[in-house]
Every structure is written in C-alpha cells, then in structure tokens.
PDB file of C-alpha atoms in Angstrom:
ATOM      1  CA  UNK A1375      -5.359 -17.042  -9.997  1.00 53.00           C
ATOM      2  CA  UNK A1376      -1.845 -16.284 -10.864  1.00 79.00           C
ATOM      3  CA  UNK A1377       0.474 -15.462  -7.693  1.00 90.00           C
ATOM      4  CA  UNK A1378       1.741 -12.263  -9.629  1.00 95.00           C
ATOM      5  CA  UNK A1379      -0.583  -9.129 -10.586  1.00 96.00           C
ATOM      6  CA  UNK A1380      -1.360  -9.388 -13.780  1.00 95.00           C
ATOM      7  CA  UNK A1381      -0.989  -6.898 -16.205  1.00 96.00           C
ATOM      8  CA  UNK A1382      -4.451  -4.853 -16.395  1.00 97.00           C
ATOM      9  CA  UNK A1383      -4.624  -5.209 -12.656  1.00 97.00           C
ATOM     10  CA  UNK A1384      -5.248  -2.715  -9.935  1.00 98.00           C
ATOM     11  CA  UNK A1385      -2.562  -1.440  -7.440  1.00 98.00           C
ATOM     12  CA  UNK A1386      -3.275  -3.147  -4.303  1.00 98.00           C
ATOM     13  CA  UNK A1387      -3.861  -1.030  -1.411  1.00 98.00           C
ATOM     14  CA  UNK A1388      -0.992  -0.705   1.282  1.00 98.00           C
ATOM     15  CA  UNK A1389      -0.501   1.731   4.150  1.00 98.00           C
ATOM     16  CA  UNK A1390       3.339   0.824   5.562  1.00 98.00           C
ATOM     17  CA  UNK A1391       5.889   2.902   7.667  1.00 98.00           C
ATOM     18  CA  UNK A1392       8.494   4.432   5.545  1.00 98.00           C
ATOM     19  CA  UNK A1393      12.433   5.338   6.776  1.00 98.00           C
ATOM     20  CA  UNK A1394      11.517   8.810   6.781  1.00 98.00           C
ATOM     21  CA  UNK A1395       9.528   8.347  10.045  1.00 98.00           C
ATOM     22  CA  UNK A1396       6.016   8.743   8.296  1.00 98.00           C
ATOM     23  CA  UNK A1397       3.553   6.124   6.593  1.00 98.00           C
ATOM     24  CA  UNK A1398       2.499   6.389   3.236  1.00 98.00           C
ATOM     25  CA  UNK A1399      -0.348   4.476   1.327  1.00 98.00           C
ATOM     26  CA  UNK A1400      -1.490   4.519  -1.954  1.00 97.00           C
ATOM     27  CA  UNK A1401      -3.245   7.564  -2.139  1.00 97.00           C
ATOM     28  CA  UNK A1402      -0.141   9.569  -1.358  1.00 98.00           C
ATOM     29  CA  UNK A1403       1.111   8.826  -4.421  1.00 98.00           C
ATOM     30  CA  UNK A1404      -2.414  10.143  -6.330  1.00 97.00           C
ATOM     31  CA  UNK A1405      -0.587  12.570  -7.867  1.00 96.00           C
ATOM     32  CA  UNK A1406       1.861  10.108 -10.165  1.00 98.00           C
ATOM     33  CA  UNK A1407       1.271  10.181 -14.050  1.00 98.00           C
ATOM     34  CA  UNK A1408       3.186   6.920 -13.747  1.00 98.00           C
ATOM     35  CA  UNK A1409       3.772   4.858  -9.842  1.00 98.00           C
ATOM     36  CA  UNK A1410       6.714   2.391 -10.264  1.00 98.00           C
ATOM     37  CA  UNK A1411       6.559   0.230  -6.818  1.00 98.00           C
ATOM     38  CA  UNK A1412       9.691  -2.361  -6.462  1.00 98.00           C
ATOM     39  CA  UNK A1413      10.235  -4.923  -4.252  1.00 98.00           C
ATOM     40  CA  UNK A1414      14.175  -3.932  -2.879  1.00 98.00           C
ATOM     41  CA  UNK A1415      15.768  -4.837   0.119  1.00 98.00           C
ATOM     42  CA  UNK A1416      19.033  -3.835   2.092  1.00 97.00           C
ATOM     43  CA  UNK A1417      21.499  -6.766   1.331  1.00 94.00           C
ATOM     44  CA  UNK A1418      20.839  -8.563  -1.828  1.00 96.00           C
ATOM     45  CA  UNK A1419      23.172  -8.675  -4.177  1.00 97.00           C
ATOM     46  CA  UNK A1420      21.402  -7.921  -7.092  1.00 98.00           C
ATOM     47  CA  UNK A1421      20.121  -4.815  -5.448  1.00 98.00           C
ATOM     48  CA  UNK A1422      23.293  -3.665  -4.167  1.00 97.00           C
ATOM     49  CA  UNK A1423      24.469  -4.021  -7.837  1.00 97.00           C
ATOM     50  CA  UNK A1424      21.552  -2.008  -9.887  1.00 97.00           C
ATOM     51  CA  UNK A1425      20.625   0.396  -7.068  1.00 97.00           C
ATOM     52  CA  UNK A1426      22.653   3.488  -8.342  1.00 97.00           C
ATOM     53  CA  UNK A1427      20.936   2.676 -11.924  1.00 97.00           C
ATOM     54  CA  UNK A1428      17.342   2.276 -10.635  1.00 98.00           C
ATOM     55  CA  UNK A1429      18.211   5.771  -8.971  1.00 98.00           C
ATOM     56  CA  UNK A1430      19.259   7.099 -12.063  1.00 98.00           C
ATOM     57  CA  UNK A1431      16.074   6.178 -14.041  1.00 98.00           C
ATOM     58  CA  UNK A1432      13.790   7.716 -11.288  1.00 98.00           C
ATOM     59  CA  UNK A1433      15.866  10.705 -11.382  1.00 98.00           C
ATOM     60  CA  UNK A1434      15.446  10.797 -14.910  1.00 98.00           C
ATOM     61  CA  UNK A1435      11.696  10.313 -15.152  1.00 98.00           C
ATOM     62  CA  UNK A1436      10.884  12.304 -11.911  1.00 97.00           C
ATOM     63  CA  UNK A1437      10.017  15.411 -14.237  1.00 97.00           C
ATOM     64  CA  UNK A1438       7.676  13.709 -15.926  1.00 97.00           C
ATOM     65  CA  UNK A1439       5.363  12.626 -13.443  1.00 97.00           C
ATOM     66  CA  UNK A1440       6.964   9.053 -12.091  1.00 98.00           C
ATOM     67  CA  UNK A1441       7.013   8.872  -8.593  1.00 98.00           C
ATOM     68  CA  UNK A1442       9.332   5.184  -7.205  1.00 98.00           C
ATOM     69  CA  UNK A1443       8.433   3.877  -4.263  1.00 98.00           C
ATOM     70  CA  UNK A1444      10.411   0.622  -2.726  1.00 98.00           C
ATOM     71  CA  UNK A1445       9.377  -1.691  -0.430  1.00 98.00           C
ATOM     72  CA  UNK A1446      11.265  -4.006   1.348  1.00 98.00           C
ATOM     73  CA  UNK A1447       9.223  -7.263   2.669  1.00 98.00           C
ATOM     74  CA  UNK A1448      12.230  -9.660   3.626  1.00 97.00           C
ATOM     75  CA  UNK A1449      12.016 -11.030   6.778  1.00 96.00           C
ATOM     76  CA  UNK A1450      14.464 -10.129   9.544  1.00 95.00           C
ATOM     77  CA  UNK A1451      14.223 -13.037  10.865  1.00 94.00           C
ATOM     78  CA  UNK A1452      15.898 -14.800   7.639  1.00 91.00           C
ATOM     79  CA  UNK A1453      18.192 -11.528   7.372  1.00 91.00           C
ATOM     80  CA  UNK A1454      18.476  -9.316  10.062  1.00 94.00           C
ATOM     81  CA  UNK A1455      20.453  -6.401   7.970  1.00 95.00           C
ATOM     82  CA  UNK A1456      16.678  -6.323   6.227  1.00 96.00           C
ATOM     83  CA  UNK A1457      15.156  -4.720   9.662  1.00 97.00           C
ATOM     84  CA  UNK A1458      13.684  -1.005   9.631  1.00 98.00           C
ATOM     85  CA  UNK A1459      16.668   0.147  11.372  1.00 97.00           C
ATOM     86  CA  UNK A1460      19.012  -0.717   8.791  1.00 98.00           C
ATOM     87  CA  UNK A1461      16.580   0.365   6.276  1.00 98.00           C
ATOM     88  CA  UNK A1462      16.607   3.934   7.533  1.00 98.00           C
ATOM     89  CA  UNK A1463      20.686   3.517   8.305  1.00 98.00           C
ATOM     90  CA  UNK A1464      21.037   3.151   4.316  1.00 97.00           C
ATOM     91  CA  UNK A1465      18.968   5.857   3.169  1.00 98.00           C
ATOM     92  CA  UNK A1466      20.349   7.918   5.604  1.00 97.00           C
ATOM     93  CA  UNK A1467      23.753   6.686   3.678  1.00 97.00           C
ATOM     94  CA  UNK A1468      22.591   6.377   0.261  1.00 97.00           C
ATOM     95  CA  UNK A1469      19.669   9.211   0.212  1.00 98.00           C
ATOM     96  CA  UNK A1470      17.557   7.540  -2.762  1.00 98.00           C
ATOM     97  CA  UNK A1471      14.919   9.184  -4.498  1.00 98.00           C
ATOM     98  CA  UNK A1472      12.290   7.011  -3.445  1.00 98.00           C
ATOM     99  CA  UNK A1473      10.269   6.641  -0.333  1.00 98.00           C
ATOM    100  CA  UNK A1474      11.535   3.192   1.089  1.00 98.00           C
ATOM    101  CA  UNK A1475       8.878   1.436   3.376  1.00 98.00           C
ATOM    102  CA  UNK A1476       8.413  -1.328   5.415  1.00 98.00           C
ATOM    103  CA  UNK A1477       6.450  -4.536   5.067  1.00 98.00           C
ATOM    104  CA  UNK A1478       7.176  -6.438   8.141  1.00 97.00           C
ATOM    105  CA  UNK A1479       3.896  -8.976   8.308  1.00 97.00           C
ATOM    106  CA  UNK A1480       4.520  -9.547   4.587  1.00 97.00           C
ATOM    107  CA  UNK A1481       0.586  -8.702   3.313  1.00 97.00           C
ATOM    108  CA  UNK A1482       1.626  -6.599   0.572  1.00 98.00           C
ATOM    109  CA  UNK A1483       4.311  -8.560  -0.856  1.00 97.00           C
ATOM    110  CA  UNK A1484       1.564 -10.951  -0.997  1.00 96.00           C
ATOM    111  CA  UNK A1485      -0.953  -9.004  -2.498  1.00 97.00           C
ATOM    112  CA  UNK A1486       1.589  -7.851  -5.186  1.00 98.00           C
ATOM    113  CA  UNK A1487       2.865 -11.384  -6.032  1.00 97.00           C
ATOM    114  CA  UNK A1488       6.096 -10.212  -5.399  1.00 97.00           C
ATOM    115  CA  UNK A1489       8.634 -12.941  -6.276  1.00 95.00           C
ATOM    116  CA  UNK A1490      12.309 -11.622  -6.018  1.00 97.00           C
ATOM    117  CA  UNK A1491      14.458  -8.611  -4.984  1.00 98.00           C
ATOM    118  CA  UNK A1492      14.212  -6.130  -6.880  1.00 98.00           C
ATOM    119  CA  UNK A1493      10.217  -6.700  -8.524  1.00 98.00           C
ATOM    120  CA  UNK A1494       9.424  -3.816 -10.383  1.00 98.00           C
ATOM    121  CA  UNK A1495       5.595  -2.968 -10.860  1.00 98.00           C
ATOM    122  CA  UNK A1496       4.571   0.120 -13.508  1.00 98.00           C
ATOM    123  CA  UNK A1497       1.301   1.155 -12.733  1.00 98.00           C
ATOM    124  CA  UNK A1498      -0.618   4.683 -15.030  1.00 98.00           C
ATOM    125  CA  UNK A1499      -3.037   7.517 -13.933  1.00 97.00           C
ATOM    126  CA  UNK A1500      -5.627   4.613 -13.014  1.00 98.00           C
ATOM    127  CA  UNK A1501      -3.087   2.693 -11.144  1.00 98.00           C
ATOM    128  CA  UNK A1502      -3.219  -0.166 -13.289  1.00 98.00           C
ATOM    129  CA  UNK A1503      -0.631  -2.409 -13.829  1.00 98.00           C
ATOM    130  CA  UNK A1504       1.008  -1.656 -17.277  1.00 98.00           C
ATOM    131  CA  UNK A1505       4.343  -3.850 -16.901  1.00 98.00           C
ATOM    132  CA  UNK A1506       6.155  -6.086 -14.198  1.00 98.00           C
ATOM    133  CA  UNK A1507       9.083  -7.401 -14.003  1.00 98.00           C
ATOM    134  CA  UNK A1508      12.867  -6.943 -14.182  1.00 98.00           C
ATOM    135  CA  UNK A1509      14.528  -2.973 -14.006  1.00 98.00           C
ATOM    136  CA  UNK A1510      17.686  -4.329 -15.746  1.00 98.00           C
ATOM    137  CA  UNK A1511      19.092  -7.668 -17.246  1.00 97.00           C
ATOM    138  CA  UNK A1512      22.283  -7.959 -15.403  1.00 97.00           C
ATOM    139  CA  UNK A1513      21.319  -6.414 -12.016  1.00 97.00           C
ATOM    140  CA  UNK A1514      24.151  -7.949 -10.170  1.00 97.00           C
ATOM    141  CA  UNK A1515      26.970  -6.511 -12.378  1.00 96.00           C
ATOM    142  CA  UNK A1516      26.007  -3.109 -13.814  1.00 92.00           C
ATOM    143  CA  UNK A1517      28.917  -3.460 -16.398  1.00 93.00           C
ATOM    144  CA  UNK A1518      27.009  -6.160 -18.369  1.00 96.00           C
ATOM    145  CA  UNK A1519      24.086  -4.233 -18.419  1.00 96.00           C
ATOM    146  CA  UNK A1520      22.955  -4.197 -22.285  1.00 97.00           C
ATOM    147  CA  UNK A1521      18.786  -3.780 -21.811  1.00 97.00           C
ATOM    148  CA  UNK A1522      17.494  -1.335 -18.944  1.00 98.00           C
ATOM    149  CA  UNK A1523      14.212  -2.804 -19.331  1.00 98.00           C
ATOM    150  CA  UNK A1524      12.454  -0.418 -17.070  1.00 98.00           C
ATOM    151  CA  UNK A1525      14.054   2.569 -18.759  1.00 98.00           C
ATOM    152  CA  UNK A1526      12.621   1.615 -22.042  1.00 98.00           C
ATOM    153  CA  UNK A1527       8.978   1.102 -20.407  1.00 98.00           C
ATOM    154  CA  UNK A1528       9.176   4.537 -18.976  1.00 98.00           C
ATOM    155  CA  UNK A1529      10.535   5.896 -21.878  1.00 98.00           C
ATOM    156  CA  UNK A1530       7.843   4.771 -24.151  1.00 98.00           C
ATOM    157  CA  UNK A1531       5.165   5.627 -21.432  1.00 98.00           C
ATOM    158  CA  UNK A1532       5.946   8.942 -20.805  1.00 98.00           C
ATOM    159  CA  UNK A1533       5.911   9.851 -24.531  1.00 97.00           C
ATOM    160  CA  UNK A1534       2.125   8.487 -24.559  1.00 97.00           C
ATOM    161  CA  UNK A1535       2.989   4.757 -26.166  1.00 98.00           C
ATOM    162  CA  UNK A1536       2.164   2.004 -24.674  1.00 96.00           C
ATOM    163  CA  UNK A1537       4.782   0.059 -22.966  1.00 96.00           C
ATOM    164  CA  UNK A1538       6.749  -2.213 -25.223  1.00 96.00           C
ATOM    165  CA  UNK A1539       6.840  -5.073 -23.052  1.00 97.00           C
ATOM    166  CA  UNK A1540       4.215  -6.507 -20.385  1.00 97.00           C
ATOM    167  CA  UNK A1541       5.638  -9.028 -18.197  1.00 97.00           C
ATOM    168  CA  UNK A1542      10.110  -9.954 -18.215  1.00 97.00           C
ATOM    169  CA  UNK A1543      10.984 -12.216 -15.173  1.00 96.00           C
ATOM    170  CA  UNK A1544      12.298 -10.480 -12.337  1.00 97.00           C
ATOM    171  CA  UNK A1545      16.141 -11.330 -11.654  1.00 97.00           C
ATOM    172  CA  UNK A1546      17.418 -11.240  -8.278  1.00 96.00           C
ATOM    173  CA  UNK A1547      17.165 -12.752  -4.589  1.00 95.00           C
ATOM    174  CA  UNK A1548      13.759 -14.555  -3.924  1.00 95.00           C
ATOM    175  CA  UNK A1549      11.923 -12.886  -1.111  1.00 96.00           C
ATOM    176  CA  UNK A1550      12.689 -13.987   1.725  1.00 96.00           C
ATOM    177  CA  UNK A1551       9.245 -15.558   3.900  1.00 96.00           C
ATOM    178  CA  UNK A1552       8.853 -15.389   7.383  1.00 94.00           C
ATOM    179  CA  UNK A1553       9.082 -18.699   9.094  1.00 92.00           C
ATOM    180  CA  UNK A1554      10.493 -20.256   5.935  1.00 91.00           C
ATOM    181  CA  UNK A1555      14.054 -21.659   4.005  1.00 87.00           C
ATOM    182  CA  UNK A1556      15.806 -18.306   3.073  1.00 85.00           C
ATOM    183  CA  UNK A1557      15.288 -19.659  -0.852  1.00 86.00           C
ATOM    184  CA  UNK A1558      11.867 -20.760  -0.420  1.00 88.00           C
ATOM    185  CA  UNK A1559       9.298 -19.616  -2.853  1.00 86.00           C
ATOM    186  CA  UNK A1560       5.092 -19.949  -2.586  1.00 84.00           C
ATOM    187  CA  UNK A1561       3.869 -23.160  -4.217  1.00 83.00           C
ATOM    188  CA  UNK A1562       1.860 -20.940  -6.865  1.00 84.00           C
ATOM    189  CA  UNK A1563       4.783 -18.275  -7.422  1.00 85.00           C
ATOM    190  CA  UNK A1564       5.999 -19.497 -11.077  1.00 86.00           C
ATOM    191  CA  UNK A1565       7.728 -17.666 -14.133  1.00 87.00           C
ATOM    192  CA  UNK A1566       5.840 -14.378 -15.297  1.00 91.00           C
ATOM    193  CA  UNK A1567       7.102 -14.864 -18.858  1.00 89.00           C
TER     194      UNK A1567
END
C-alpha cells in the first residue's frame, strides 16, 4: 500500500481541536461540494511564502461550495513555534479562511500520507480523493509562481470537469515526526508522481 491516499480514496476520518477553541471532524464539513484539506504549519518557509495565495484561492472558490481546512501535524518537539498556542497566535494575526486544527499524536497525518508542508488533498460530494499534491509550483517565492496548480483543479471542478491533473509532488518542508531527525521521512513515503 502506497504511504499517500491514492486518488479514488476515501477521506480518512479525523476529529482534532481547531484554533478557534472547538473540534471539528469530518462530518462538519458534510456540507462541502468540494473539501480541500492541507497539511500547513506555522514556520515553514514554503508556507510562509504561498499562504496569502492559498487564501486567495479559498476565498475565491468559497462561493462555490469549497470549504479549506489546514492541519498542522509537525511536532513541537522538532519545532516548538508549531505548538497550538502559536497556531491560534497566527490566526489570531493572519485571520485565514480556513479552520486550522491540530494533530498533535500525528494519526491523521498518517492516515493521509501526508509528506510535506503544505500537502494539499481535493476531495468531491463523496469525499473522495480527486487530486493531491502541490497548491503552487514555487511556494517559497510567490513571484515565480507561473502554475497555481490547485487553482486550476478547482477551477475545472467547480465547472463540473474533472480535474486536469491527479497526483503533482508536494513542494515544501517534510513533516516533521515526533521522536525523529527534523528531515526524516517514513521508509514507504516516496514521490506521488
């Protein structure tokens, strides 16, 4: 079995705290035409570069039935700025449009395959898995942006085509694993594309 959901695949259940003092599982989101779940954190660099674009798409698609909803999974441990209390400090700051919850033991960052910050995950009606991978391809430096990759899925998607691409490889900061090197990555974890 690959370490990443596949394409096809069921959302995997999660019930996690969120920075907004409630929790939220998969359910809450039943209402979605379209559930985009990414893998984010509160110090990569990658993330700090593409945030204000990945807010810009959800804001874009939020008429249209796509609901975002990050998750960060790095260990405190590893990085400390990536503890719940700095997680609610920057949406306090940066007030996304996405409910940002908390995956401290790691299970759903496991059951997602998630391999680097920020994983996107596209899921439809049925919650199945329609495209994973990169948002952008230069999510470090927003001014060498020339594909945003998610953009185009939901763009397609939400016109009732099928998305144009499956699978990219996400680009960014591994996650980072309890107990483990800060650039360790599972044995079975490997290139989606």
């Amino acid at each position: 079995m690959a370490f990443t959901l596949e394409t096809g695949s069921l959302a995997p259940e999660f019930r996690l705290p969120a920075t907004d003092g409630k929790e939220y599982s998969l359910q809450d989101f039943s209402d979605a035409a379209w559930l985009v779940v990414f893998f984010t954190c509160n110090h990569c660099p990658y993330v700090l570069g593409s945030d204000e674009i990945t807010r810009e798409t959800a804001e874009k698609y939020e008429s249209q039935g796509v609901r975002f909803v990050g998750i960060n999974s790095n260990s405190e441990n590893t990085y400390p700025e990536d503890d719940f209390e700095h997680m609610v400090k920057r949406m306090e700051e940066k007030r996304f449009p996405w409910i940002y919850l908390r995956d401290e033991n790691q299970d759903v960052a496991r059951d997602y395959g998630a391999l680097r910050t920020p994983h996107f995950y596209v899921f439809d009606r049925d919650r199945k898995l329609v495209y994973t991978g990169r948002g952008v391809d230069s999510p470090r430096d927003a001014r060498r942006i020339t594909e945003n990759t998610l953009d185009m899925v939901l763009d397609a998607l939400t016109k009732g085509h099928s998305s144009p691409l499956q699978a990219t490889n996400p680009i960014g900061c591994n996650v980072k694993w309890d107990g483990k090197d800060a650039h360790w990555m599972p044995a079975d974890a490997c290139d989606l594309v």
